[in-house]
Coordinates of C-alpha atoms in Angstrom, one line a residue:
V17 CA -15.6 1.6 5.9
G18 CA -13.6 1.8 9.0
N19 CA -11.2 4.5 10.2
A20 CA -10.6 8.0 8.7
V21 CA -7.7 7.1 6.5
T22 CA -9.6 4.2 4.9
R23 CA -12.6 6.4 4.4
L24 CA -10.5 9.0 2.6
L25 CA -9.1 6.3 0.3
W26 CA -12.6 4.9 -0.4
N27 CA -13.9 8.4 -1.2
T28 CA -11.0 8.8 -3.6
L29 CA -11.5 5.4 -5.3
K30 CA -15.3 5.5 -5.5
V31 CA -15.4 8.6 -7.9
L32 CA -13.1 7.0 -10.5
E33 CA -14.8 5.7 -13.6
E34 CA -15.0 1.9 -13.8
H35 CA -12.3 1.7 -16.5
D36 CA -10.1 4.0 -14.4
F37 CA -10.8 1.9 -11.3
Q38 CA -9.5 -1.2 -13.3
K39 CA -6.4 0.8 -14.5
F40 CA -5.8 1.7 -10.8
K41 CA -5.8 -2.0 -9.9
R42 CA -3.5 -3.1 -12.7
E43 CA -1.0 -0.2 -11.9
L44 CA -1.2 -1.0 -8.1
S45 CA 0.0 -4.5 -9.0
K46 CA 3.0 -3.2 -10.9
I47 CA 4.4 -0.7 -8.6
Q48 CA 7.4 -1.5 -6.5
P49 CA 6.7 -0.4 -2.9
K50 CA 9.5 1.0 -0.7
E51 CA 11.6 -1.6 1.3
G52 CA 9.8 -3.6 3.8
Y53 CA 6.5 -3.8 1.9
E54 CA 5.2 -6.4 -0.5
R55 CA 3.6 -5.7 -3.8
I56 CA -0.1 -6.5 -3.9
E57 CA -0.9 -9.0 -6.8
L58 CA -3.5 -8.3 -9.3
E59 CA -5.3 -11.6 -8.4
S60 CA -5.8 -10.2 -4.9
V61 CA -7.6 -7.1 -6.1
A62 CA -9.4 -8.1 -9.3
G63 CA -12.8 -8.5 -7.9
L64 CA -12.7 -5.9 -5.0
S65 CA -15.0 -2.9 -4.7
P66 CA -13.7 0.6 -4.0
A67 CA -14.5 0.1 -0.2
A68 CA -12.9 -3.3 -0.1
L69 CA -9.7 -2.1 -1.9
A70 CA -9.4 0.9 0.4
T71 CA -9.6 -1.6 3.4
L72 CA -6.9 -3.8 1.7
L73 CA -4.5 -0.9 1.1
Y74 CA -4.8 0.3 4.7
S75 CA -4.3 -3.2 6.1
H76 CA -1.4 -4.1 3.7
Y77 CA 0.5 -0.8 3.6
G78 CA -0.3 0.8 7.0
R79 CA -1.7 4.2 8.0
S80 CA 0.9 6.4 6.3
H81 CA 2.2 4.3 3.3
C82 CA -1.2 3.3 2.0
V83 CA -1.8 6.9 1.1
E84 CA 1.6 7.3 -0.5
V85 CA 1.1 4.3 -2.7
T86 CA -2.4 5.5 -3.6
V87 CA -1.1 8.9 -4.6
E88 CA 1.7 7.3 -6.7
V89 CA -0.7 5.0 -8.5
L90 CA -3.3 7.8 -9.2
R91 CA -0.5 9.9 -10.8
A92 CA 0.7 6.9 -12.8
I93 CA -2.7 6.4 -14.4
G94 CA -3.2 10.2 -15.1
Q95 CA -5.6 10.9 -12.2
V96 CA -3.5 13.8 -11.1
Q97 CA -6.4 15.9 -9.8
Q98 CA -7.6 13.0 -7.5
A99 CA -4.0 12.6 -6.1
E100 CA -3.8 16.4 -5.4
H101 CA -7.2 16.2 -3.9
L102 CA -6.3 13.3 -1.7
L103 CA -3.2 15.2 -0.3
D104 CA -5.2 18.3 0.0
M105 CA -7.8 16.5 2.3
L106 CA -5.0 15.2 4.4
Q107 CA -3.3 18.6 4.7
T108 CA -6.5 20.5 5.6
G109 CA -7.4 18.3 8.2
E110 CA -10.9 17.9 7.0
L111 CA -11.0 14.4 8.5
G112 CA -10.0 15.7 11.9
E113 CA -7.9 12.9 13.3
V114 CA -6.0 12.4 10.2
S115 CA -2.6 14.2 10.2
L116 CA -0.2 14.4 7.4
P117 CA 2.2 11.3 7.9
Q118 CA 5.9 12.4 8.0
D119 CA 6.9 10.4 4.8
L120 CA 4.2 12.1 2.8
K121 CA 5.6 15.7 3.2
A122 CA 8.0 15.1 0.3
I123 CA 5.1 14.1 -2.0
T124 CA 3.2 17.1 -0.9
R125 CA 6.1 19.4 -1.6
A126 CA 6.5 17.8 -5.1
S127 CA 2.9 18.6 -5.9
D128 CA 3.2 22.2 -5.1
H129 CA 3.4 24.5 -8.0
S130 CA 6.3 26.6 -6.5
P131 CA 9.7 25.9 -8.1
I132 CA 12.0 23.3 -6.3
P133 CA 15.6 24.5 -6.2
G134 CA 18.0 22.4 -8.5
L135 CA 15.2 21.1 -10.6
H136 CA 15.1 21.8 -14.3
F137 CA 11.9 23.6 -15.7
V138 CA 10.7 20.5 -17.3
E139 CA 11.0 18.5 -14.0
Q140 CA 9.4 21.3 -11.9
H141 CA 6.4 21.2 -14.4
R142 CA 6.2 17.5 -14.9
E143 CA 2.6 16.9 -14.0
Q144 CA 1.3 19.9 -15.9
L145 CA 3.3 19.1 -19.0
I146 CA 2.2 15.4 -19.0
Q147 CA -1.6 16.6 -18.7
R148 CA -1.5 19.6 -21.0
V149 CA 1.0 18.9 -23.9
T150 CA -1.5 17.8 -26.6
S151 CA 1.0 17.8 -29.6
V152 CA 3.6 15.2 -28.8
S153 CA 4.9 13.9 -32.1
P154 CA 6.6 17.2 -33.2
V155 CA 8.4 17.2 -29.7
L156 CA 9.5 13.6 -30.4
D157 CA 10.7 14.5 -33.9
Q158 CA 12.8 17.1 -32.4
L159 CA 14.4 14.8 -29.8
Y160 CA 14.8 11.8 -32.2
G161 CA 18.6 11.0 -32.7
H162 CA 19.7 13.6 -30.2
V163 CA 18.0 12.5 -26.9
L164 CA 15.8 9.5 -28.0
T165 CA 16.9 6.3 -29.5
N166 CA 14.9 4.8 -32.4
E167 CA 13.5 2.2 -30.0
Q168 CA 12.5 4.9 -27.4
Y169 CA 11.0 7.0 -30.2
Q170 CA 8.9 4.2 -31.6
S171 CA 7.7 3.0 -28.2
I172 CA 6.4 6.5 -27.3
R173 CA 4.8 6.9 -30.7
G174 CA 3.1 3.6 -30.0
M175 CA 1.3 5.0 -26.9
P176 CA -2.5 5.7 -27.5
T177 CA -2.8 9.1 -25.8
P178 CA -0.6 12.3 -25.5
Q179 CA -0.6 11.8 -21.6
E180 CA 0.6 8.3 -21.9
Q181 CA 3.2 9.4 -24.6
M182 CA 4.4 12.1 -22.3
R183 CA 4.6 9.9 -19.3
L184 CA 6.7 7.3 -21.1
L185 CA 8.9 10.1 -22.3
Y186 CA 9.4 11.3 -18.8
S187 CA 10.3 7.8 -17.7
F188 CA 13.5 8.0 -19.8
M189 CA 14.6 11.3 -18.2
P190 CA 16.5 10.0 -15.3
S191 CA 19.4 9.1 -17.7
W192 CA 19.3 12.6 -19.3
D193 CA 21.9 15.2 -18.6
V194 CA 21.1 19.0 -18.5
A195 CA 21.8 19.4 -22.1
C196 CA 19.1 16.7 -23.0
K197 CA 16.7 18.5 -20.8
D198 CA 17.4 21.8 -22.5
L199 CA 16.8 20.3 -25.9
F200 CA 13.4 18.9 -24.5
L201 CA 12.5 22.4 -23.3
D202 CA 13.6 23.9 -26.7
A203 CA 11.4 21.3 -28.4
L204 CA 8.4 22.3 -26.3
K205 CA 8.9 26.0 -26.9
K206 CA 8.8 25.3 -30.6
T207 CA 5.9 23.1 -30.7
N208 CA 3.7 24.1 -27.5
N209 CA 4.8 27.7 -27.0
H210 CA 1.5 29.0 -25.5
L211 CA 1.5 26.3 -22.8
L212 CA 5.3 27.2 -22.0
Q213 CA 4.5 30.9 -21.6
D214 CA 1.5 30.0 -19.4
L215 CA 3.7 27.8 -17.1
Q216 CA 6.5 30.3 -17.0
G217 CA 4.1 33.0 -15.9
Q218 CA 2.9 31.0 -12.9

């Protein structure tokens, strides 16, 4: 595999389990890249190996945006640790000639555990809450009728894992006001109090 960025992507993709690698391909075909870039169709990646997909990502999205897209897709499929590791590798300069692209700095800041001014607690700890809340149904029950519509409630309940339920719940958050986020936080305190105390102590 060619240059350092491509090798970095390959090293990230090749450690995924086969079913996660297939999920990565499906999610990659769904995400909307930033202006000026075309989406990669699922047919284009269906039979590719990790090495071939890494090469395609680099050639399709370019040096900096290919990493940004890879991080976004990894997070979307729940591979948060791999996404963080990818960013860490870039930052620590383990690959020598790879420097952190300018437009990745915002992503790196977002992955930091230090609070970001202006963000609500549930936004600051989004990734950890998605990964660590194991009892989602009681949270949904608290939000039903106040924050969530019946359709939203049912669609979240229909997701197979707690992580996917939480990720879908978070997808509705852009339309929430502070009061809705406060209700969400209160629901988490009532149902996942030990986790909340752990996060507040960080």
